[in-house]
């Protein structure tokens, strides 16, 4: 080894050191100081006599990355393209395959950053096929680019070479996942994301919290596709890996030390975000099970339930086999921990109350954890979204509950949860959220009212209801009407005028609310003919609104087919009822 060559190797080592280590300590007012110094050294190496194409290409590559790091993208692109040109003279082989792949990774990132997704896709897919062909035809541990300028004694072991090469390919997968996501190819994006996460664990190259959050996010894709086994696997892995990030520093420690304070904030937030992904898992699993089990009026169909239970017994035998082929995460030490979390929550549709409750409780535990971080003070929107999910968990569980009294209590829990918030929220800032809450409260009271009536009819042989029941029924009926009316009032102009034309996003809710208000007024129980008359007139007025609005705007009819049909019927029937009542009142006077 000549002195001249040793000097080149030393320059390269210095340049690497400046780029990867020294640059971390650069001052804010001179952030690229070390990178500029490294650039000078790389240029000196480039000007040395007698470098082979691959070595020259490597210097171009490092100069390219250096310019990208210092935000000089066009210059960076030029150096990276020069590297590609130099490599055209070589065929892919063990000494240069790593450079072939990494230069394309960098160009992929560069073009993706400019929103030129298809161009990025081209570079990255070529990198992928170069890797695959090399592994098929050669497969020996390739030279790492840093070794182009390393003295004999500093060459890497086979083990280290394989690791670095595999890591470069993992980056290719990672960037391709982003590219496919941006191109709207979600299925492909999910597959690449899954592979990336798997490879990061195998190579032990990951930041626990970032990895966990990526796995939790991927679970949400699987959930929307109804693939609960994969969704549960991703979430269980996210929980296990996020624990590797360590304990959350105490409040006392956080107050004394800024780094600890940032760490506390970071860990609590990310774990709360993972908890929210778990809530969505439990909620969607319950809702999808409900869709499978409900009859045409939304009650549990027991024949269907038996049929699904029989089918599941057959499936369970199959599932054991299928499970093994699913893409599993983990290394030797995390497999068992992941499996033990998976065992705590089912991934098949719950088919009865006991199973539904077990899913509900897992969801509810995560609600507590998520609310602990996303508190009302500071995270209004997040906090309310979590409460809405909690309410939806109760709603889904109530479907499985056969005891009407207990079902009613579950809906009462939803009211207690949402009502105070709905009434305290600033109407101006949180208009959309308040509308959602009003509508949900109106529907919940409506549900409770139906349950109270069903209970009363079960208990009494005759149709006569006692005063206490009537009072309770009327209270629920009025509360439901009140929230539907509040929702409708929120659509009015500041002068209190209801809009002539309803906006697309409120069209269906507004017409449904009108229809429900009409029904609720006609159901209020009263012994006073004057009150009865007043209620029937209000009812008629709202049914008429639905019919007239749909006549004036025919396209609206499609959004509320059932409601419109019933409204037309009632507009025909109610006047007769009102006339009869008037006649009775006249004859009594």
XYZ file of C-alpha atoms in Angstrom:
589
model
C 0.000 0.000 0.000
C 1.642 3.246 -1.131
C 1.785 6.336 1.032
C -0.223 8.183 -1.597
C -3.063 5.618 -1.379
C -2.980 5.678 2.433
C -3.369 9.484 2.289
C -6.448 9.077 0.079
C -7.926 6.523 2.505
C -7.282 8.887 5.448
C -8.984 11.751 3.621
C -12.011 9.550 3.001
C -12.163 8.459 6.672
C -11.968 12.130 7.721
C -14.724 13.087 5.296
C -16.966 10.309 6.700
C -16.196 11.402 10.247
C -17.047 15.055 9.476
C -20.320 14.042 7.789
C -21.614 11.546 10.314
C -20.198 12.678 13.655
C -18.732 16.199 13.667
C -21.750 17.665 11.822
C -23.995 16.913 14.803
C -22.177 19.571 16.791
C -22.315 22.313 14.157
C -23.699 25.607 15.444
C -27.150 26.805 14.386
C -25.739 29.844 12.574
C -23.322 27.657 10.586
C -25.216 24.347 10.268
C -23.264 22.854 7.336
C -19.716 23.723 8.435
C -18.550 20.090 8.727
C -20.364 19.041 5.555
C -18.568 21.764 3.562
C -15.213 20.602 4.955
C -16.073 17.014 3.996
C -16.956 18.220 0.495
C -13.471 19.739 0.032
C -11.856 16.428 1.032
C -14.087 14.466 -1.371
C -13.136 16.847 -4.200
C -9.433 16.317 -3.457
C -9.966 12.527 -3.618
C -11.811 12.936 -6.914
C -8.831 14.752 -8.418
C -6.374 11.981 -7.430
C -4.868 10.185 -10.397
C -5.825 6.689 -11.489
C -9.158 5.998 -9.742
C -11.256 3.239 -11.325
C -14.802 3.959 -12.560
C -16.532 2.460 -9.512
C -14.321 4.443 -7.114
C -14.890 7.656 -9.043
C -18.605 6.810 -9.017
C -18.516 6.401 -5.233
C -16.927 9.852 -4.798
C -19.622 11.319 -7.072
C -22.218 9.526 -4.931
C -20.847 10.964 -1.683
C -20.607 14.442 -3.245
C -24.227 14.065 -4.377
C -25.469 13.122 -0.905
C -23.368 15.933 0.571
C -25.029 18.539 -1.668
C -28.497 17.173 -0.937
C -27.740 17.382 2.807
C -26.776 21.034 2.430
C -30.002 21.689 0.493
C -28.305 22.210 -2.912
C -30.546 19.773 -4.727
C -29.676 20.514 -8.368
C -25.947 20.121 -7.701
C -26.711 16.940 -5.725
C -28.720 15.541 -8.620
C -25.870 16.307 -11.050
C -23.304 14.405 -8.952
C -25.667 11.433 -8.521
C -26.324 11.309 -12.279
C -22.546 11.463 -12.898
C -22.250 8.421 -10.642
C -24.892 6.638 -12.753
C -22.954 7.505 -15.954
C -19.687 6.147 -14.552
C -21.451 2.925 -13.542
C -22.743 2.418 -17.092
C -19.221 1.252 -17.948
C -19.401 -1.535 -15.333
C -21.599 -4.580 -15.115
C -23.342 -5.331 -11.826
C -21.011 -7.383 -9.661
C -20.071 -7.972 -6.058
C -17.657 -4.971 -5.847
C -20.222 -2.419 -7.085
C -23.806 -3.733 -6.646
C -24.240 -1.773 -3.415
C -23.391 1.493 -5.192
C -25.771 0.605 -8.073
C -28.625 0.319 -5.551
C -27.794 3.193 -3.229
C -27.393 5.817 -5.949
C -30.876 4.912 -7.189
C -32.267 5.087 -3.651
C -30.897 8.627 -3.344
C -32.309 9.696 -6.719
C -35.636 8.134 -5.717
C -35.744 10.220 -2.518
C -34.692 13.344 -4.416
C -37.473 13.051 -7.016
C -40.096 12.008 -4.456
C -39.225 15.173 -2.524
C -40.107 17.190 -5.636
C -43.434 15.348 -5.968
C -42.217 13.692 -9.165
C -43.504 10.347 -7.925
C -43.334 8.396 -11.207
C -39.679 9.396 -11.762
C -38.873 8.291 -8.210
C -40.733 5.029 -8.814
C -38.546 4.312 -11.865
C -35.258 4.639 -9.947
C -36.483 2.643 -6.947
C -38.029 -0.216 -8.922
C -34.758 -0.554 -10.865
C -32.855 -0.692 -7.549
C -35.256 -3.427 -6.390
C -34.750 -5.537 -9.515
C -30.932 -5.094 -9.371
C -30.982 -6.460 -5.798
C -33.212 -9.380 -6.727
C -31.151 -10.333 -9.774
C -27.876 -10.089 -7.856
C -29.178 -12.294 -5.036
C -30.364 -14.876 -7.567
C -27.221 -14.934 -9.747
C -24.403 -14.216 -7.278
C -25.519 -13.617 -3.706
C -22.034 -13.339 -2.170
C -21.626 -10.545 0.456
C -20.914 -7.460 -1.694
C -18.281 -4.811 -1.052
C -19.599 -1.833 0.904
C -18.895 1.572 -0.676
C -16.871 2.693 2.333
C -14.410 -0.102 1.533
C -13.377 1.546 -1.751
C -11.160 3.789 0.345
C -10.217 1.505 3.223
C -6.811 0.084 4.090
C -6.527 -3.758 4.098
C -6.828 -3.924 7.891
C -10.058 -1.903 7.862
C -12.078 -4.057 5.470
C -15.460 -5.274 6.750
C -16.383 -8.794 7.825
C -18.766 -10.854 5.688
C -21.387 -10.441 8.391
C -21.141 -6.649 8.371
C -21.193 -6.525 4.558
C -24.406 -8.542 4.408
C -26.014 -6.352 7.052
C -25.197 -3.097 5.234
C -26.313 -4.450 1.877
C -29.610 -5.710 3.304
C -30.133 -2.371 5.012
C -29.685 -0.526 1.706
C -32.343 -2.780 0.167
C -34.620 -2.207 3.198
C -34.387 1.530 2.415
C -35.446 0.747 -1.167
C -38.525 -1.075 0.182
C -39.295 1.762 2.588
C -39.178 4.442 -0.119
C -41.210 2.279 -2.505
C -43.911 1.946 0.185
C -44.126 5.766 0.291
C -44.176 6.010 -3.507
C -47.005 3.470 -3.871
C -48.949 5.222 -1.143
C -48.646 8.534 -3.009
C -49.730 6.841 -6.232
C -52.843 5.557 -4.447
C -51.755 1.894 -4.700
C -52.638 1.140 -1.079
C -52.506 -2.650 -1.301
C -48.939 -2.551 -2.662
C -47.921 0.176 -0.231
C -49.116 -1.969 2.697
C -47.165 -5.010 1.483
C -43.955 -2.995 1.129
C -44.485 -1.305 4.478
C -44.983 -4.724 6.132
C -41.791 -6.073 4.520
C -39.831 -2.979 5.585
C -40.939 -3.356 9.210
C -40.074 -7.042 9.169
C -36.610 -6.426 7.747
C -35.893 -3.626 10.230
C -36.569 -6.033 13.101
C -34.477 -8.818 11.580
C -31.537 -6.455 11.015
C -32.113 -4.848 14.409
C -32.046 -1.417 12.734
C -34.985 0.574 14.048
C -36.031 3.255 16.518
C -38.599 1.566 18.788
C -41.225 4.341 18.917
C -41.045 5.176 15.224
C -41.245 1.482 14.327
C -44.193 0.921 16.675
C -46.125 3.864 15.284
C -45.552 2.667 11.699
C -46.813 -0.808 12.639
C -49.871 0.678 14.381
C -50.614 2.824 11.323
C -50.324 -0.227 9.074
C -52.854 -2.023 11.320
C -55.426 0.614 10.369
C -55.070 -0.335 6.703
C -55.664 -4.016 7.494
C -58.698 -3.140 9.649
C -60.375 -1.219 6.816
C -59.896 -4.303 4.649
C -61.459 -6.549 7.322
C -58.140 -8.380 7.828
C -58.295 -8.432 11.613
C -55.694 -11.139 12.127
C -53.006 -9.010 10.448
C -54.334 -5.867 12.145
C -54.088 -7.472 15.573
C -50.607 -8.760 14.802
C -49.374 -5.273 13.844
C -50.870 -3.713 16.980
C -49.508 -6.392 19.293
C -46.069 -5.929 17.757
C -46.419 -2.141 18.112
C -47.178 -2.536 21.824
C -44.223 -4.875 22.428
C -41.713 -2.802 20.448
C -42.889 0.500 21.951
C -42.042 -0.955 25.374
C -38.414 -1.204 24.228
C -38.314 2.606 24.281
C -38.284 2.345 28.071
C -40.167 3.847 30.987
C -41.848 7.245 30.795
C -39.831 9.683 32.969
C -41.721 10.875 36.055
C -43.168 14.386 36.225
C -40.564 15.294 38.857
C -37.697 14.195 36.590
C -39.263 16.060 33.661
C -39.408 19.301 35.637
C -35.721 19.154 36.500
C -34.353 18.254 33.101
C -35.373 19.454 29.637
C -34.250 16.285 27.824
C -36.278 14.157 30.244
C -39.235 16.491 29.773
C -39.106 16.080 25.969
C -38.712 12.323 26.338
C -41.709 12.142 28.689
C -43.858 14.101 26.226
C -42.697 12.015 23.239
C -43.279 8.613 24.868
C -46.682 9.528 26.324
C -47.921 10.961 23.040
C -46.774 8.058 20.864
C -48.166 5.432 23.254
C -51.481 7.306 23.374
C -51.534 7.287 19.562
C -50.972 3.523 19.538
C -53.800 3.176 22.098
C -56.087 5.058 19.693
C -55.254 2.560 16.952
C -56.249 -0.259 19.350
C -59.586 1.517 20.034
C -60.299 1.582 16.285
C -59.451 -2.126 16.055
C -61.941 -3.082 18.795
C -64.626 -0.725 17.519
C -64.408 -1.866 13.897
C -64.368 -5.531 14.905
C -67.598 -5.039 16.920
C -69.256 -2.967 14.193
C -68.378 -5.447 11.451
C -69.678 -8.322 13.603
C -72.932 -6.401 14.118
C -73.342 -5.977 10.344
C -73.023 -9.755 9.957
C -75.581 -10.500 12.671
C -78.337 -7.918 12.323
C -81.706 -8.458 10.698
C -83.476 -5.828 8.544
C -84.579 -3.799 11.586
C -81.158 -3.798 13.231
C -81.851 -6.490 15.855
C -79.791 -9.618 16.459
C -80.797 -12.443 14.115
C -80.488 -15.634 16.204
C -80.652 -18.021 13.230
C -77.804 -16.162 11.584
C -75.916 -16.250 14.909
C -76.177 -20.064 15.105
C -75.169 -20.437 11.466
C -72.057 -18.246 12.001
C -71.121 -20.155 15.153
C -71.236 -23.442 13.245
C -69.189 -21.965 10.389
C -66.644 -20.656 12.879
C -66.068 -24.059 14.483
C -65.108 -25.309 11.034
C -62.932 -22.247 10.363
C -61.030 -22.501 13.630
C -59.493 -25.765 12.485
C -58.480 -24.097 9.206
C -57.266 -20.895 10.909
C -54.467 -22.677 12.744
C -52.984 -23.645 9.362
C -53.548 -20.235 7.730
C -52.078 -18.364 10.658
C -48.611 -19.738 10.008
C -48.502 -18.276 6.522
C -49.399 -14.733 7.633
C -46.497 -12.314 7.624
C -45.155 -12.487 11.158
C -43.036 -9.856 12.846
C -40.376 -10.366 15.393
C -37.072 -11.836 16.260
C -36.527 -14.741 18.645
C -36.932 -12.548 21.719
C -40.121 -10.720 20.700
C -42.174 -13.552 19.134
C -43.552 -14.810 22.450
C -44.350 -11.356 23.850
C -46.267 -10.496 20.678
C -48.203 -13.766 20.761
C -49.180 -13.271 24.406
C -50.731 -9.869 23.623
C -52.556 -11.347 20.637
C -54.103 -13.977 22.898
C -55.795 -11.271 24.973
C -58.075 -10.092 22.167
C -59.915 -12.054 19.477
C -59.539 -11.436 15.753
C -62.635 -13.378 14.705
C -66.039 -11.663 14.786
C -67.562 -11.813 18.283
C -70.853 -13.714 17.987
C -72.447 -13.251 21.420
C -72.466 -10.886 24.384
C -69.598 -12.571 26.271
C -67.275 -12.370 23.286
C -68.379 -8.831 22.412
C -67.774 -7.725 26.008
C -64.206 -9.085 25.950
C -63.467 -6.960 22.849
C -65.271 -3.964 24.377
C -63.145 -4.136 27.554
C -59.873 -4.137 25.608
C -61.118 -1.086 23.714
C -62.207 0.617 26.927
C -58.780 0.092 28.561
C -57.186 1.836 25.622
C -59.736 4.654 25.863
C -58.525 5.302 29.423
C -54.907 5.312 28.283
C -55.567 7.617 25.313
C -57.648 10.072 27.377
C -54.893 10.296 29.965
C -52.695 12.026 27.387
C -55.252 13.673 25.096
C -57.001 15.665 27.801
C -59.783 18.170 27.221
C -57.406 20.927 28.256
C -55.168 21.331 25.214
C -56.512 18.550 22.982
C -60.221 19.338 22.636
C -60.765 17.700 19.231
C -58.736 14.564 20.024
C -60.361 14.168 23.431
C -63.867 14.375 21.957
C -63.021 11.935 19.146
C -61.901 9.442 21.800
C -65.154 9.978 23.736
C -67.150 9.453 20.527
C -65.291 6.174 19.996
C -66.008 5.182 23.610
C -69.690 5.952 23.049
C -69.623 3.906 19.825
C -68.073 0.973 21.750
C -71.039 1.081 24.153
C -73.446 1.316 21.245
C -71.936 -1.757 19.581
C -71.942 -3.706 22.839
C -75.608 -2.803 23.467
C -76.528 -4.592 20.236
C -75.367 -7.890 21.765
C -77.146 -7.327 25.097
C -80.447 -9.223 25.319
C -81.605 -7.643 28.597
C -83.422 -4.427 27.554
C -82.960 -2.769 30.951
C -79.189 -3.235 30.789
C -79.138 -2.156 27.161
C -80.867 1.064 28.186
C -78.224 1.661 30.884
C -75.470 1.393 28.260
C -77.110 4.124 26.205
C -77.457 6.201 29.373
C -73.678 5.937 29.805
C -73.291 7.403 26.297
C -75.552 10.332 27.181
C -73.657 11.004 30.434
C -70.409 10.997 28.490
C -71.420 13.310 25.631
C -74.090 15.635 27.011
C -71.901 17.796 29.314
C -69.339 18.255 26.529
C -71.972 19.127 23.930
C -73.435 21.812 26.176
C -70.085 23.288 27.285
C -68.413 23.558 23.872
C -68.014 26.959 22.288
C -70.691 27.006 19.577
C -68.656 29.197 17.242
C -65.295 27.382 17.260
C -66.581 23.839 17.436
C -69.688 24.000 15.259
C -69.032 20.754 13.326
C -68.208 18.734 16.444
C -71.251 20.067 18.274
C -73.466 19.058 15.359
C -72.107 15.513 15.505
C -72.707 15.377 19.254
C -76.257 16.797 19.027
C -77.173 14.257 16.390
C -75.694 11.376 18.365
C -77.427 12.483 21.579
C -80.748 12.790 19.726
C -80.376 9.270 18.339
C -79.328 7.874 21.723
C -82.358 9.358 23.518
C -84.533 8.006 20.702
C -83.059 4.530 21.211
C -83.668 4.739 24.984
C -87.254 5.830 24.388
C -87.931 2.790 22.165
C -86.380 0.498 24.770
C -88.468 1.999 27.604
C -91.627 1.445 25.568
C -90.671 -2.134 24.681
C -90.001 -2.820 28.381
C -93.313 -1.295 29.486
C -95.228 -3.312 26.886
C -93.545 -6.500 28.035
C -94.444 -5.872 31.664
C -98.040 -4.696 31.175
C -100.540 -7.044 29.587
C -102.765 -4.164 28.577
C -101.746 -1.118 26.566
C -102.333 1.177 29.542
C -99.034 2.585 30.788
C -98.652 3.869 34.350
C -97.923 7.542 34.998
C -94.307 6.974 35.934
C -93.616 5.179 32.631
C -95.462 7.871 30.638
C -93.404 10.584 32.332
C -90.164 8.737 31.622
C -91.187 8.060 28.022
C -92.156 11.696 27.381
C -88.911 12.911 28.946
C -86.816 10.736 26.588
C -89.010 11.635 23.637
C -88.681 15.400 24.320
C -84.927 15.129 24.920
C -84.466 13.404 21.566
C -86.607 16.020 19.787
C -84.715 18.805 21.600
C -81.305 17.646 20.270
C -82.603 17.075 16.728
C -84.050 20.610 16.886
C -80.735 22.004 18.213
C -79.004 20.341 15.263
C -81.485 21.958 12.857
C -81.127 25.360 14.582
C -77.356 25.158 14.125
C -77.956 25.240 10.346
C -79.779 28.581 10.530
C -78.285 31.950 9.561
C -77.347 34.399 12.380
C -80.825 35.936 11.897
C -82.372 32.528 12.590
C -83.439 31.767 9.020
C -83.351 28.105 7.879
C -81.402 27.690 4.603
C -83.357 27.512 1.327
C -80.984 24.860 0.007
C -79.153 22.369 2.216
C -75.420 21.877 1.655
C -74.381 18.441 0.380
C -72.777 17.326 3.677
C -75.791 18.215 5.861
C -78.524 17.219 3.391
C -79.254 13.737 4.719
C -78.769 14.533 8.455
C -81.000 17.622 8.175
C -83.845 15.782 6.416
C -83.541 12.808 8.776
C -83.654 15.220 11.755
C -86.823 16.837 10.372
C -88.394 13.411 9.879
C -87.443 12.306 13.406
C -88.770 15.514 14.987
C -92.076 14.858 13.177
C -92.238 11.279 14.476
C -91.275 12.239 18.023
C -93.986 14.927 18.253
C -96.613 12.451 17.117
C -95.490 9.950 19.778
C -95.621 12.244 22.830
C -98.338 10.979 25.205
C -100.796 13.537 26.611
C -104.327 13.455 28.046
C -104.926 17.088 27.072
C -106.567 17.386 23.615
C -105.056 20.886 23.167
C -101.520 19.538 23.756
C -102.250 16.565 21.481
C -103.400 18.930 18.742
C -100.323 21.101 19.119
C -98.038 18.038 18.864
C -99.822 16.693 15.785
C -99.595 20.049 14.023
C -95.837 20.299 14.715
C -95.491 16.752 13.443
C -97.398 17.500 10.234
C -95.366 20.649 9.616
C -92.079 18.677 9.721
C -93.348 15.804 7.548
C -94.521 18.417 5.022
C -91.084 20.030 5.023
C -89.436 16.724 3.996
C -91.970 16.143 1.194
C -91.858 19.725 -0.118
C -88.061 19.962 0.012
C -87.726 16.757 -2.025
C -90.329 17.984 -4.527
C -88.414 21.240 -5.004
C -85.028 19.429 -5.114
C -85.697 16.009 -6.696
C -82.053 14.875 -6.317
C -82.486 15.019 -2.508
C -85.014 12.151 -2.598
C -82.280 9.581 -3.214
C -80.592 10.480 0.106
C -83.722 9.793 2.184
C -85.805 7.223 0.293
C -87.411 5.492 3.314
C -88.003 8.721 5.228
C -89.566 10.393 2.192
C -91.945 7.494 1.558
C -93.139 7.506 5.197
C -93.423 11.312 5.239
C -95.712 11.245 2.183
C -97.868 8.645 3.906
C -98.108 10.747 7.094
C -98.904 13.953 5.174
C -101.942 12.022 3.884
C -102.962 10.503 7.244
C -102.305 13.196 9.866
C -104.850 15.789 8.632
C -107.622 13.163 9.142
C -106.406 12.531 12.682
C -106.244 16.284 13.356
C -109.801 16.792 11.980
C -111.158 13.985 14.147
C -109.501 15.501 17.216
C -110.897 18.958 16.369
C -114.392 17.495 15.934
C -114.144 15.733 19.315
C -113.021 18.969 20.994
C -115.909 20.903 19.384
C -118.532 18.366 20.484
C -117.155 18.492 24.057
C -117.448 22.274 24.263
